[in-house]
N, CA and C atoms as an extended XYZ file, in Angstrom:
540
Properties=species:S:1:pos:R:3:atomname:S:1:resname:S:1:resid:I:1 pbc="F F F"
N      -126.242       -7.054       71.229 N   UNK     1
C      -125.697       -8.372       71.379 CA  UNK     1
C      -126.480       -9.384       70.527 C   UNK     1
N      -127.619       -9.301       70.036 N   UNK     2
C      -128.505      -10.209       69.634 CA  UNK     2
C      -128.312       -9.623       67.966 C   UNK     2
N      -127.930       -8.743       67.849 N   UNK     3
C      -127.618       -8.762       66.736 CA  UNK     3
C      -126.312       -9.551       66.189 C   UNK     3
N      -125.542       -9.163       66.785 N   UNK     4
C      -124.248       -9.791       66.744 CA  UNK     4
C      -124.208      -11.836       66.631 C   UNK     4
N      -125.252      -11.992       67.562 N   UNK     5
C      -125.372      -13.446       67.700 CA  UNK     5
C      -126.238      -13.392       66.028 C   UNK     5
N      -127.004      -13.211       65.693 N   UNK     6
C      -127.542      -13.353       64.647 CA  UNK     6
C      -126.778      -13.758       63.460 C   UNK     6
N      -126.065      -12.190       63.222 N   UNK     7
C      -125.156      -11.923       62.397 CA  UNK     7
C      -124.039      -13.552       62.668 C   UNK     7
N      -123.585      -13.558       63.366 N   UNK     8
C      -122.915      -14.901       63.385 CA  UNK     8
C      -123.161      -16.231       63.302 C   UNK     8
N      -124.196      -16.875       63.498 N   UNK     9
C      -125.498      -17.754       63.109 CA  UNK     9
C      -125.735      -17.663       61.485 C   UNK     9
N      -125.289      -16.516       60.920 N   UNK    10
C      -125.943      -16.574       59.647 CA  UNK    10
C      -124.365      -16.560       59.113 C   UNK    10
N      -123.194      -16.319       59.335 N   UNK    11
C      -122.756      -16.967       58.713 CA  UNK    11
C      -121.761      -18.375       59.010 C   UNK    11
N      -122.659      -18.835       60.186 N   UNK    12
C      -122.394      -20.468       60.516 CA  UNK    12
C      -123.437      -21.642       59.318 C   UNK    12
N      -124.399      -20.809       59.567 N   UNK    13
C      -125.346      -21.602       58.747 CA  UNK    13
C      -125.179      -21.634       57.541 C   UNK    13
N      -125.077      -20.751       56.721 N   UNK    14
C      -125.081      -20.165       55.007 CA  UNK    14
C      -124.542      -20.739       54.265 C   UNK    14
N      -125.089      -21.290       53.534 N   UNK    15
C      -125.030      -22.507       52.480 CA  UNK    15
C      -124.367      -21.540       51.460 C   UNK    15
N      -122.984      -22.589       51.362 N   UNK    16
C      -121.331      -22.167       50.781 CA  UNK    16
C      -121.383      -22.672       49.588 C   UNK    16
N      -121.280      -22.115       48.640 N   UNK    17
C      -120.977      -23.376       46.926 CA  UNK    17
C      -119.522      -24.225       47.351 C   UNK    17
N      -119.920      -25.017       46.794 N   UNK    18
C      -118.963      -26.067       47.264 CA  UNK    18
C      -118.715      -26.706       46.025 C   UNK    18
N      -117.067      -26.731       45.808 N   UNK    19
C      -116.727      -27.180       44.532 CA  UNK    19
C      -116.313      -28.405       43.903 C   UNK    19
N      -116.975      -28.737       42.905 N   UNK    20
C      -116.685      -30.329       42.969 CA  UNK    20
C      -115.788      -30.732       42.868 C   UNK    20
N      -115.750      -32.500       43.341 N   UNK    21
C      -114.362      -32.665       43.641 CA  UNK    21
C      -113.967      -33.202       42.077 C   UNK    21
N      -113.041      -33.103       42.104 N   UNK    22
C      -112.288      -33.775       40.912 CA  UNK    22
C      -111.091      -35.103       40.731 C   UNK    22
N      -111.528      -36.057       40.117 N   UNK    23
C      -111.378      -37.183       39.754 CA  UNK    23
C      -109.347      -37.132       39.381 C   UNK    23
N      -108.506      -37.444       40.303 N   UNK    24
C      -107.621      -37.693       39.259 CA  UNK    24
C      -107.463      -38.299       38.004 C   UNK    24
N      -106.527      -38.270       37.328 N   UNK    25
C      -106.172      -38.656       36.099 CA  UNK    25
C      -105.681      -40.210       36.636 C   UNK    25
N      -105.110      -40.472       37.261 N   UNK    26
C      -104.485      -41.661       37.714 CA  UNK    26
C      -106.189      -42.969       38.196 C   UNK    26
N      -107.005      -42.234       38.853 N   UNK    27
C      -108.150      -42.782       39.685 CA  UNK    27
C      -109.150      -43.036       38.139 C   UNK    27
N      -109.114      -41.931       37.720 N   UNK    28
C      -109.788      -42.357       36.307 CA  UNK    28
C      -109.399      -43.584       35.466 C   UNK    28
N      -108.027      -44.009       34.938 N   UNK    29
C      -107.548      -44.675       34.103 CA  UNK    29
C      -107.672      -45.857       34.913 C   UNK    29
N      -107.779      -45.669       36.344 N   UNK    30
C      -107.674      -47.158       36.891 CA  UNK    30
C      -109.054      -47.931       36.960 C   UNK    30
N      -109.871      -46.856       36.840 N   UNK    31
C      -111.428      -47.733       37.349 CA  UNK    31
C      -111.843      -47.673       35.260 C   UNK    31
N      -111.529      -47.411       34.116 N   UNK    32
C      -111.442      -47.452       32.886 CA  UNK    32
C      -110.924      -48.599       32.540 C   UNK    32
N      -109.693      -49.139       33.430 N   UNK    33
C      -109.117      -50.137       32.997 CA  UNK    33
C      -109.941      -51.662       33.561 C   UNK    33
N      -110.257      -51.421       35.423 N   UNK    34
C      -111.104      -52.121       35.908 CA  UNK    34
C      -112.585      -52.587       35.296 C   UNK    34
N      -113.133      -51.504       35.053 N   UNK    35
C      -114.223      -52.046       34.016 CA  UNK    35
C      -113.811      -52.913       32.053 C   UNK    35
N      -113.056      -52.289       31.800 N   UNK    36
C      -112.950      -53.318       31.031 CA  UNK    36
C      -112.246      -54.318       31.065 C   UNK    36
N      -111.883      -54.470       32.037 N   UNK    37
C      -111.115      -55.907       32.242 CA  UNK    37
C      -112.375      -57.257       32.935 C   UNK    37
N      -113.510      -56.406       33.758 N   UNK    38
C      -114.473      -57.328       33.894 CA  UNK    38
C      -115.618      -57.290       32.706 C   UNK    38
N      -115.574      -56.565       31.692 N   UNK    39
C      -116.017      -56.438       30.618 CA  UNK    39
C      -115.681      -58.098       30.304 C   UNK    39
N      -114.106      -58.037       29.819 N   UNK    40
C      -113.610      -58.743       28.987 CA  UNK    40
C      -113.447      -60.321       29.645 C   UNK    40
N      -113.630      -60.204       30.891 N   UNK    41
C      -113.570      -61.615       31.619 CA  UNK    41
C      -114.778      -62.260       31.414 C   UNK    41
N      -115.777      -61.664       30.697 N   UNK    42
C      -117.177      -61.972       30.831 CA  UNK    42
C      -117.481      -62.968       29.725 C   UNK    42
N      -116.284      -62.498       28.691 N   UNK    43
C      -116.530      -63.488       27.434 CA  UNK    43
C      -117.468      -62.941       26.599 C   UNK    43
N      -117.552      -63.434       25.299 N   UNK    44
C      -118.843      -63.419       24.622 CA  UNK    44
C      -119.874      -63.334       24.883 C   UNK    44
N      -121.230      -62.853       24.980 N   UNK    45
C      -122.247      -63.056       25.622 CA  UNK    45
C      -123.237      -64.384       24.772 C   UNK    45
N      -123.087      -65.219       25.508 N   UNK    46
C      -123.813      -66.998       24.958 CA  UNK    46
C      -125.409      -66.337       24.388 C   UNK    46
N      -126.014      -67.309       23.554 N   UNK    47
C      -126.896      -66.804       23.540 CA  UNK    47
C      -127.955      -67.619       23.991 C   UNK    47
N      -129.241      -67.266       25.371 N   UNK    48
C      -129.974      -67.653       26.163 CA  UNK    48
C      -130.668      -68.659       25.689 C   UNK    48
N      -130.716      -69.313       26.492 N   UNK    49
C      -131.905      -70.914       26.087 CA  UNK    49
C      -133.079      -70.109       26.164 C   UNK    49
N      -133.870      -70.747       25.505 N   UNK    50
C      -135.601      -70.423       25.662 CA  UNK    50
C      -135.682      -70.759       27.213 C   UNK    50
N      -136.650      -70.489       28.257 N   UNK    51
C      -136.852      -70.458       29.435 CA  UNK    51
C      -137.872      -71.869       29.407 C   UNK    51
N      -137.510      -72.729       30.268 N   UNK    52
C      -137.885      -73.823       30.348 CA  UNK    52
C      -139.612      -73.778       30.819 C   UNK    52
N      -140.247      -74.486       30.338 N   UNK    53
C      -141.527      -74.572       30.187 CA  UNK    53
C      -141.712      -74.469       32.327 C   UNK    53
N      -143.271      -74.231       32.935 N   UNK    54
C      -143.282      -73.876       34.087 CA  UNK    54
C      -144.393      -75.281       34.370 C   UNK    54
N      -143.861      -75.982       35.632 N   UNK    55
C      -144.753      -77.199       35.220 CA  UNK    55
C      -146.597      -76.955       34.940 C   UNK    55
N      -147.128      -76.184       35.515 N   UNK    56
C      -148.328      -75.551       34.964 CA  UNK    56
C      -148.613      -75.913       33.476 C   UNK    56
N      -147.440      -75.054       32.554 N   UNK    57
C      -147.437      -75.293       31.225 CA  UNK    57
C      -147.070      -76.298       30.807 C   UNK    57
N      -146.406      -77.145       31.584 N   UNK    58
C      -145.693      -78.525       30.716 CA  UNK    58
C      -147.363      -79.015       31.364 C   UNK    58
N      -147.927      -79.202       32.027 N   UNK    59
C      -149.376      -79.749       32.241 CA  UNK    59
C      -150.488      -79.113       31.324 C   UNK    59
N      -150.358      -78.061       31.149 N   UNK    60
C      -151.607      -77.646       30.183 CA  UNK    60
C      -150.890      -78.425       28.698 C   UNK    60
N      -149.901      -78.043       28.467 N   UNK    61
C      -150.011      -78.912       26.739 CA  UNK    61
C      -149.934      -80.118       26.997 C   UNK    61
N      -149.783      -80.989       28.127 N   UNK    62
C      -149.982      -82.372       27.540 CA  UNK    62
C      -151.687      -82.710       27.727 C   UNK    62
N      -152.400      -81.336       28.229 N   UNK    63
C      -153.874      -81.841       28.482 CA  UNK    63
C      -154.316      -81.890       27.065 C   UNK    63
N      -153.429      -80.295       27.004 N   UNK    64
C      -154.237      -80.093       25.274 CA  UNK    64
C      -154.235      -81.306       24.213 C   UNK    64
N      -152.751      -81.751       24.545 N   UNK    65
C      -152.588      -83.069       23.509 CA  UNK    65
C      -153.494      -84.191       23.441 C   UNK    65
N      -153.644      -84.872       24.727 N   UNK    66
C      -154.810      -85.437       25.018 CA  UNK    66
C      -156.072      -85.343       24.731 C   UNK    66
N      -156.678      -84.249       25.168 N   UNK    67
C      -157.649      -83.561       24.915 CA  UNK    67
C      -158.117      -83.702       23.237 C   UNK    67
N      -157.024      -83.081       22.494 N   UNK    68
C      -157.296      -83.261       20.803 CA  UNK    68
C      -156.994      -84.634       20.234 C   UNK    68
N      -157.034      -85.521       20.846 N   UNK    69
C      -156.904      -87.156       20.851 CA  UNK    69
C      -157.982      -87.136       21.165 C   UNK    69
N      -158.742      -87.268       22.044 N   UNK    70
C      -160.204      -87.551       21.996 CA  UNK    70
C      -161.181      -87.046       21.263 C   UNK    70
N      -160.854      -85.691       21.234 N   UNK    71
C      -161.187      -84.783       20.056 CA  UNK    71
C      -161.386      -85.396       18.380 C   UNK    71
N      -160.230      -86.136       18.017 N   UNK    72
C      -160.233      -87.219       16.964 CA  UNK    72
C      -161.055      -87.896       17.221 C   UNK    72
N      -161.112      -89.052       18.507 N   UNK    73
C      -161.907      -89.847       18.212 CA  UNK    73
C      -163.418      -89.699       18.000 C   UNK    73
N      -163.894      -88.451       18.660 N   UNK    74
C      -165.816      -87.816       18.579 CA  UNK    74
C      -165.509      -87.723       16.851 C   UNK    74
N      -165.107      -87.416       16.410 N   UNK    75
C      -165.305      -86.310       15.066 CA  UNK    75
C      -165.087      -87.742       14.431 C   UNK    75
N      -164.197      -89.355       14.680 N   UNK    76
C      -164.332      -89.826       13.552 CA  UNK    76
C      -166.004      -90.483       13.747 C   UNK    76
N      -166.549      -90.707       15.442 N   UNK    77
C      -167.732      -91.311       15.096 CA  UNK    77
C      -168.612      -90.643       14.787 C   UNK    77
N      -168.408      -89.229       14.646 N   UNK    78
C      -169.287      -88.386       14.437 CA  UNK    78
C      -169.532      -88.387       12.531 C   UNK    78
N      -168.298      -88.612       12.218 N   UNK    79
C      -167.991      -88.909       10.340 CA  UNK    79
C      -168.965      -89.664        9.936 C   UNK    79
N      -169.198      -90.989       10.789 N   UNK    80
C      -169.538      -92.655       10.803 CA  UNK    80
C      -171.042      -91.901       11.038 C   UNK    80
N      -171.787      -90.586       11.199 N   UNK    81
C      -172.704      -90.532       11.529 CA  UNK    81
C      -173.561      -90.722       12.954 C   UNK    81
N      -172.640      -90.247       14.297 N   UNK    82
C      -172.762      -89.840       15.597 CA  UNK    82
C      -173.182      -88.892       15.669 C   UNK    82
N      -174.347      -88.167       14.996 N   UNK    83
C      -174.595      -86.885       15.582 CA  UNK    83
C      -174.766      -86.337       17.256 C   UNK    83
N      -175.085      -88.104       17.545 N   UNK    84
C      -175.810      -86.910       19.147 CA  UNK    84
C      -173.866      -86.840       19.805 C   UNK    84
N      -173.005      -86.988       19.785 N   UNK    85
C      -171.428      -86.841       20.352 CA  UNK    85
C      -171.287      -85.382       19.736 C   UNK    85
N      -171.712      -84.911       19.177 N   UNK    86
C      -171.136      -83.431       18.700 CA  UNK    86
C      -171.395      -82.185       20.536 C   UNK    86
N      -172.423      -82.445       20.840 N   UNK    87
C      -172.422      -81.758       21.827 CA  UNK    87
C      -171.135      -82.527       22.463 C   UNK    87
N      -170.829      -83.269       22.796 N   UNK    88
C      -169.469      -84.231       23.687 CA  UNK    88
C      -167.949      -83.558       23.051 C   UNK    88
N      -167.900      -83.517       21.535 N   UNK    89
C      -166.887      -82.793       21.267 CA  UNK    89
C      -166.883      -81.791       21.344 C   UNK    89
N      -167.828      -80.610       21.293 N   UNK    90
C      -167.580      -79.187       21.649 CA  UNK    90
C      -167.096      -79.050       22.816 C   UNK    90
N      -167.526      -79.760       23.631 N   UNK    91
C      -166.699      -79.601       25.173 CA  UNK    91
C      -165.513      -79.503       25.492 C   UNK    91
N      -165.201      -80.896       24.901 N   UNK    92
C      -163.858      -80.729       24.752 CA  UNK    92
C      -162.593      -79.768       24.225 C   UNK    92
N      -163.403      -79.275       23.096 N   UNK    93
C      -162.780      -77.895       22.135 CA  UNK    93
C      -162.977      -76.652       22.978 C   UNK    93
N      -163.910      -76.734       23.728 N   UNK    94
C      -163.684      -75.653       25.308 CA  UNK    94
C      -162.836      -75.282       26.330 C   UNK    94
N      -162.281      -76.673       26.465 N   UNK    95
C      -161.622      -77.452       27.330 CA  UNK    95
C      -160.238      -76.828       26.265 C   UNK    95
N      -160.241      -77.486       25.114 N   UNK    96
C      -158.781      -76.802       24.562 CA  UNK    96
C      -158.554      -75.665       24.342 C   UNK    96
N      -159.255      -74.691       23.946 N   UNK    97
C      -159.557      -73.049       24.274 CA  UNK    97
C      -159.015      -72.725       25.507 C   UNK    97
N      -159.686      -73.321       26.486 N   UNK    98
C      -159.180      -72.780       28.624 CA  UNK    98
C      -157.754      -72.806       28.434 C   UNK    98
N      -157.636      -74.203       27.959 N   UNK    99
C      -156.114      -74.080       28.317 CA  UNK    99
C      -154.868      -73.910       27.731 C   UNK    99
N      -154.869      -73.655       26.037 N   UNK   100
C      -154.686      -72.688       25.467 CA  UNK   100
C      -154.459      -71.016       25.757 C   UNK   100
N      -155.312      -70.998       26.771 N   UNK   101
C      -155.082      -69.230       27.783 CA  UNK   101
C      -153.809      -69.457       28.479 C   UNK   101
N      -154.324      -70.865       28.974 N   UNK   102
C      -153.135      -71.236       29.923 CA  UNK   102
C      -151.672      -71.625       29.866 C   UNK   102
N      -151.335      -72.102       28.381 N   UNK   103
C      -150.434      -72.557       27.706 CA  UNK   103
C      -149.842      -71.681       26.345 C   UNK   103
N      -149.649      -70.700       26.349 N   UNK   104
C      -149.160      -70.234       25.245 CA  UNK   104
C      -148.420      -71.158       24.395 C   UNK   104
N      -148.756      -71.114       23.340 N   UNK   105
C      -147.890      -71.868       22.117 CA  UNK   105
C      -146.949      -70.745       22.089 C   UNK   105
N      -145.586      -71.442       21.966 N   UNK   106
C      -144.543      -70.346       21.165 CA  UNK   106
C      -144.283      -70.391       19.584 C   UNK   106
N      -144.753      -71.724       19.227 N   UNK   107
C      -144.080      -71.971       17.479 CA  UNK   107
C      -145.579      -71.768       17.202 C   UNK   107
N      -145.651      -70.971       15.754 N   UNK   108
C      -146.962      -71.241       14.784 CA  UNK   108
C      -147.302      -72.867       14.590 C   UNK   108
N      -145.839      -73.290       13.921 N   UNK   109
C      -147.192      -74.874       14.235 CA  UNK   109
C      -147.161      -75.564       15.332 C   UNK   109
N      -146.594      -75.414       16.300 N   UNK   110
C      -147.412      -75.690       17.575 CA  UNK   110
C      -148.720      -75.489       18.257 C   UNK   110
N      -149.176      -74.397       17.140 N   UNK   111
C      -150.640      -73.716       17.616 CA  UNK   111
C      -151.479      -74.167       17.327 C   UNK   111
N      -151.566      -75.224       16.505 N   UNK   112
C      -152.603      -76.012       16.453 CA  UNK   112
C      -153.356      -75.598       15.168 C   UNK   112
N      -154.303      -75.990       14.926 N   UNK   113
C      -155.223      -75.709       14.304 CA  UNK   113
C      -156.471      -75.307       14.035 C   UNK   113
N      -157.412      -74.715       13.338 N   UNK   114
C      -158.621      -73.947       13.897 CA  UNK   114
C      -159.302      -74.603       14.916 C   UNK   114
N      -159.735      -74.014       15.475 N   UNK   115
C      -161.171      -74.424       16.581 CA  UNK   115
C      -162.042      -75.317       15.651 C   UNK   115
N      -162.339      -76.637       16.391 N   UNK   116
C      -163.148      -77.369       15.706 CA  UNK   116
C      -162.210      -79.110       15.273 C   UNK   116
N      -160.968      -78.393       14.417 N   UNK   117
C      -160.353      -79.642       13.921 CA  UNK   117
C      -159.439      -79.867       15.229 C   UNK   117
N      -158.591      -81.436       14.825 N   UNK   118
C      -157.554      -81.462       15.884 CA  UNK   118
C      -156.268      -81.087       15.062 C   UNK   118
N      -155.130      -81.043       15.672 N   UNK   119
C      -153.936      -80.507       15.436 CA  UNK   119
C      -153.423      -81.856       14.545 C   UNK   119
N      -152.603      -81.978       13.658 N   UNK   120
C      -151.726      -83.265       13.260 CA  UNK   120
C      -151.166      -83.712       14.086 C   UNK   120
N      -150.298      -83.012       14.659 N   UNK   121
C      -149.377      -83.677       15.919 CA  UNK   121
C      -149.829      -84.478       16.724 C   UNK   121
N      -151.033      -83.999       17.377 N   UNK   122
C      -152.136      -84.984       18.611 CA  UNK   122
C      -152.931      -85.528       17.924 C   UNK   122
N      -153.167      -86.213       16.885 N   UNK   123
C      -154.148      -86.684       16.526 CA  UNK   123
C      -153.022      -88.517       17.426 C   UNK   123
N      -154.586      -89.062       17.684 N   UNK   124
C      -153.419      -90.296       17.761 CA  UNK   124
C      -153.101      -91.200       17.026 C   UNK   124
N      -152.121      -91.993       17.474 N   UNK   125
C      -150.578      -92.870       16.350 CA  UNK   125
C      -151.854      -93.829       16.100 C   UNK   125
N      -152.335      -93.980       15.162 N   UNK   126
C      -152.940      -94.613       14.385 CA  UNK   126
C      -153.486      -95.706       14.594 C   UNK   126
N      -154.268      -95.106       14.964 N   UNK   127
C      -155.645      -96.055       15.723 CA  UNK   127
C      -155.773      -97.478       15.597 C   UNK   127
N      -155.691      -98.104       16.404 N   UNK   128
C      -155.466      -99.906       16.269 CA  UNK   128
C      -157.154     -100.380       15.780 C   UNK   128
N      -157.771      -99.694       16.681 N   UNK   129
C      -158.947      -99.887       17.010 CA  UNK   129
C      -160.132      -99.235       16.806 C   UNK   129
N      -161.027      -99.620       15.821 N   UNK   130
C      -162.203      -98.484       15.899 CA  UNK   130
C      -162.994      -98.094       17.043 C   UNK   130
N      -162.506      -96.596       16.910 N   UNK   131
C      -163.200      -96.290       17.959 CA  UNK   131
C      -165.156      -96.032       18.185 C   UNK   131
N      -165.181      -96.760       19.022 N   UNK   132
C      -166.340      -96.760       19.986 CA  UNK   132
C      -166.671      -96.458       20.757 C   UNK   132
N      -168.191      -96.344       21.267 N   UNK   133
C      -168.445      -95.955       22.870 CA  UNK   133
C      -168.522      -96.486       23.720 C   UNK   133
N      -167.923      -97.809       23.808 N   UNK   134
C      -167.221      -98.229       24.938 CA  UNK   134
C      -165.583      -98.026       25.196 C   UNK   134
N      -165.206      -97.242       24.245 N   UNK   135
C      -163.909      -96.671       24.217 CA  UNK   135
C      -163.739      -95.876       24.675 C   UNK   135
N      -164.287      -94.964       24.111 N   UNK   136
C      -164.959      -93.479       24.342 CA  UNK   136
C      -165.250      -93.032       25.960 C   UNK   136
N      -165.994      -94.418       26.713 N   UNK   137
C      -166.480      -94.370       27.941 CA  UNK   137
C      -165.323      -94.528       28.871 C   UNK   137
N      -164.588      -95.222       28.520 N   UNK   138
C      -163.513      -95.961       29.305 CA  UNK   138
C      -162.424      -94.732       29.450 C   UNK   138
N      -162.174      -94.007       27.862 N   UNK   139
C      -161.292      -93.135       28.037 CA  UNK   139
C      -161.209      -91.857       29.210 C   UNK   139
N      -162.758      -91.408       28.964 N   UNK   140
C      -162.922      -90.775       29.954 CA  UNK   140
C      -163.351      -90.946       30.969 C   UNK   140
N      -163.596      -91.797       31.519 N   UNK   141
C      -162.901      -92.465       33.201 CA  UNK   141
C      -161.944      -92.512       33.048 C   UNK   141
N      -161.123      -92.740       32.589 N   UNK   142
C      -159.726      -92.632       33.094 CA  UNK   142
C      -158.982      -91.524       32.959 C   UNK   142
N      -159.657      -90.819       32.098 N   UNK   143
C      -159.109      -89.601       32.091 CA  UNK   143
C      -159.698      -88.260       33.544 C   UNK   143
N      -160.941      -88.686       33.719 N   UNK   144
C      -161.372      -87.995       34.858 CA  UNK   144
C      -160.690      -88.611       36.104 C   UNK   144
N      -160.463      -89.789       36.443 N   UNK   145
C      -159.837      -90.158       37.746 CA  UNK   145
C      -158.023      -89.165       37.229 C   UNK   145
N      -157.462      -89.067       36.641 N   UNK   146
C      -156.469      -88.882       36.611 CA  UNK   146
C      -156.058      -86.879       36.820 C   UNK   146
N      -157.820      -86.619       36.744 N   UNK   147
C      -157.248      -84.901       36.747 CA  UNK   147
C      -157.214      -84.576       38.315 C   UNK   147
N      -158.149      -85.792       39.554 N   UNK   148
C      -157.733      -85.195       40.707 CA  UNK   148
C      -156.112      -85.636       40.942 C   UNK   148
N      -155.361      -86.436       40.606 N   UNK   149
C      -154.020      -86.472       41.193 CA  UNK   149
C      -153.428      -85.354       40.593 C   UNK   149
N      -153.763      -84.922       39.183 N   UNK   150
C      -152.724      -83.900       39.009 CA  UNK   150
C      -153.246      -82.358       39.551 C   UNK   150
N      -153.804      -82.193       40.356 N   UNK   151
C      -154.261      -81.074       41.210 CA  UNK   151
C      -152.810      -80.318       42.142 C   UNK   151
N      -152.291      -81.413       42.781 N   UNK   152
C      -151.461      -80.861       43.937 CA  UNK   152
C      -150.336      -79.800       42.980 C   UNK   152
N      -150.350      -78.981       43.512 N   UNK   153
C      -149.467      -78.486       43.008 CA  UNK   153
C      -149.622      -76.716       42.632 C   UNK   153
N      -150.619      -76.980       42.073 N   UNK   154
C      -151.201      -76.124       41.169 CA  UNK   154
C      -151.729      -74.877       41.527 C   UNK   154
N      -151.721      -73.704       40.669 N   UNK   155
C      -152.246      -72.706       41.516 CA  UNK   155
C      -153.559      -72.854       41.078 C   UNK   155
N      -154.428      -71.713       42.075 N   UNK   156
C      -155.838      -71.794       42.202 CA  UNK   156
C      -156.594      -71.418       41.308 C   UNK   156
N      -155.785      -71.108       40.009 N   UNK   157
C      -157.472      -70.998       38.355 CA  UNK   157
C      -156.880      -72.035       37.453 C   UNK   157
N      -155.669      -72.462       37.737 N   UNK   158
C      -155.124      -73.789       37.039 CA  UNK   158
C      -156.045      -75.146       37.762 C   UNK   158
N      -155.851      -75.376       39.044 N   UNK   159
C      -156.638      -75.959       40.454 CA  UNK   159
C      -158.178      -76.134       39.583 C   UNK   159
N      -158.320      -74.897       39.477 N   UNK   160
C      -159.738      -74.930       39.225 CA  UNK   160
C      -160.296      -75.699       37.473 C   UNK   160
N      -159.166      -74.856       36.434 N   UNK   161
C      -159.725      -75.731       35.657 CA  UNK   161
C      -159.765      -77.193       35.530 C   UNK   161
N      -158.886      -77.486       35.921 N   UNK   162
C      -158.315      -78.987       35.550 CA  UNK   162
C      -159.682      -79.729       36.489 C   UNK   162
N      -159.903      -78.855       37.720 N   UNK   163
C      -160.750      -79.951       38.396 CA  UNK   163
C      -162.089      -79.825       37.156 C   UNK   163
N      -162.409      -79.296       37.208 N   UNK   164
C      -163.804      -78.395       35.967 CA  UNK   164
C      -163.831      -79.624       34.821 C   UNK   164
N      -162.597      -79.587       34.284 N   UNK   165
C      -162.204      -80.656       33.006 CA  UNK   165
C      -162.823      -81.928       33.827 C   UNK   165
N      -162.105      -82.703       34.516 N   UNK   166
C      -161.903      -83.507       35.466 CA  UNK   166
C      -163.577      -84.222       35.543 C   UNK   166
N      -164.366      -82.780       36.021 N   UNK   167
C      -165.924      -83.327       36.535 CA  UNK   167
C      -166.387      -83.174       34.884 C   UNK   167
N      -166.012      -82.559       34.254 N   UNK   168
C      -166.623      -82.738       32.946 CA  UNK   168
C      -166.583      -84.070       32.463 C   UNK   168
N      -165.223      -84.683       31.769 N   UNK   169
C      -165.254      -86.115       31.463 CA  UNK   169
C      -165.680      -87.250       32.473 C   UNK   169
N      -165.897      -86.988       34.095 N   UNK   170
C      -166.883      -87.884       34.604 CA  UNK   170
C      -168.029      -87.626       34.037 C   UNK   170
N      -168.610      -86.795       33.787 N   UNK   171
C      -170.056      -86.470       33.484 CA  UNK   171
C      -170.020      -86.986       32.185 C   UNK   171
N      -169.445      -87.087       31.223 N   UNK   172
C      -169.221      -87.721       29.661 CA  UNK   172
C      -168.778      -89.112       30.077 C   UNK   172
N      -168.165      -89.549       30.854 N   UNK   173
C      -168.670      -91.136       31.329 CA  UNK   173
C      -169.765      -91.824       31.291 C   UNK   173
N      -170.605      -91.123       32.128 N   UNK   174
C      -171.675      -91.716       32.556 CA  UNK   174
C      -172.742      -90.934       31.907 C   UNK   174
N      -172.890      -90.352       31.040 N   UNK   175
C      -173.897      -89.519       29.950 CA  UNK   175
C      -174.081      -90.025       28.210 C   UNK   175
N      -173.022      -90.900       28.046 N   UNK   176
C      -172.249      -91.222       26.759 CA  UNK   176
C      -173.758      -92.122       26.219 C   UNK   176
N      -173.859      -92.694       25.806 N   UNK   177
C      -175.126      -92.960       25.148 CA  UNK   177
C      -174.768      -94.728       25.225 C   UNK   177
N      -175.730      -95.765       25.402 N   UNK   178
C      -174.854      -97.042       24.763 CA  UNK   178
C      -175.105      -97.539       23.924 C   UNK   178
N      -175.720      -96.992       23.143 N   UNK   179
C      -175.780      -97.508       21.888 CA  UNK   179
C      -176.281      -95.896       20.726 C   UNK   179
N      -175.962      -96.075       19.727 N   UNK   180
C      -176.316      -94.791       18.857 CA  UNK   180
C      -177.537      -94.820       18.278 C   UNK   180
């Protein structure tokens, strides 16, 4: 009897080839026709905008811009014979390096120019005023009060540089020399 149950168990269980199913001719032409009909509803394919800057990045290049504006102004008193501001502008060219990581340029001349000079673009609209170090001083106070408001937002190594920048040009406030 236990054979018998066996024997019948094995062929309840026994894995049967099983033949595939096959697609009518009618089911075929209809889902052939369905796809290209949402093919063709789709239109032309437009071609994609550049992906809109992420406010992070719309904040790092307007630092950079800034940044190589002041950048101008060390290097012209530095021309005029400012040596001791050269340590003051390297900082800054640090400062445009960080965030440069942070800001990819997409155009070549958007990229600026070597380390050291400023870019044409940011240099600023043509200076009314010779610049000085009471210019110089003023700029950056105001430029340091202005990096804690733009904090909120931000993620935490963006957060971090900007504050970094931020305590830097306080410290170039009140370090600036007053007289040369």
């Amino acid at each position: 009897m236990s054979r018998f149950l066996v024997g019948l168990l094995r062929e309840q269980w026994e894995v049967k080839p099983v033949r595939p199913r096959q697609l009518s001719r009618r089911a075929l032409l209809a889902g052939g026709a369905a796809a290209l009909t949402s093919c063709s509803a789709a239109g032309p394919s437009q071609p994609s905008s550049p992906p809109s800057d992420s406010p992070e990045t719309v904040l790092a290049k307007g630092l950079i811009a800034e940044k190589e504006s002041t950048i101008a102004l060390y290097s012209s008193l530095i021309a005029d014979g400012a040596q001791k501001l050269v340590p003051f502008r390297e900082r800054h060219q640090a400062h445009v390096d960080a965030l440069r990581r942070h800001a990819p340029m997409t155009s070549p001349a958007a990229a600026g120019s070597p380390s050291g000079s400023p870019s044409g673009r940011a240099t600023p609209s043509a200076p009314q005023k010779k610049p000085s170090l009471a210019r110089l001083r003023a700029l950056e106070g105001k430029a340091a009060a202005r990096r804690a408001r733009q904090l909120a937002g931000l993620s935490p190594g963006m957060a971090q540089l900007v504050a970094s920048i931020g305590a830097c040009e306080a410290a170039h406030a009140a370090a600036l020399p007053r007289s040369l």
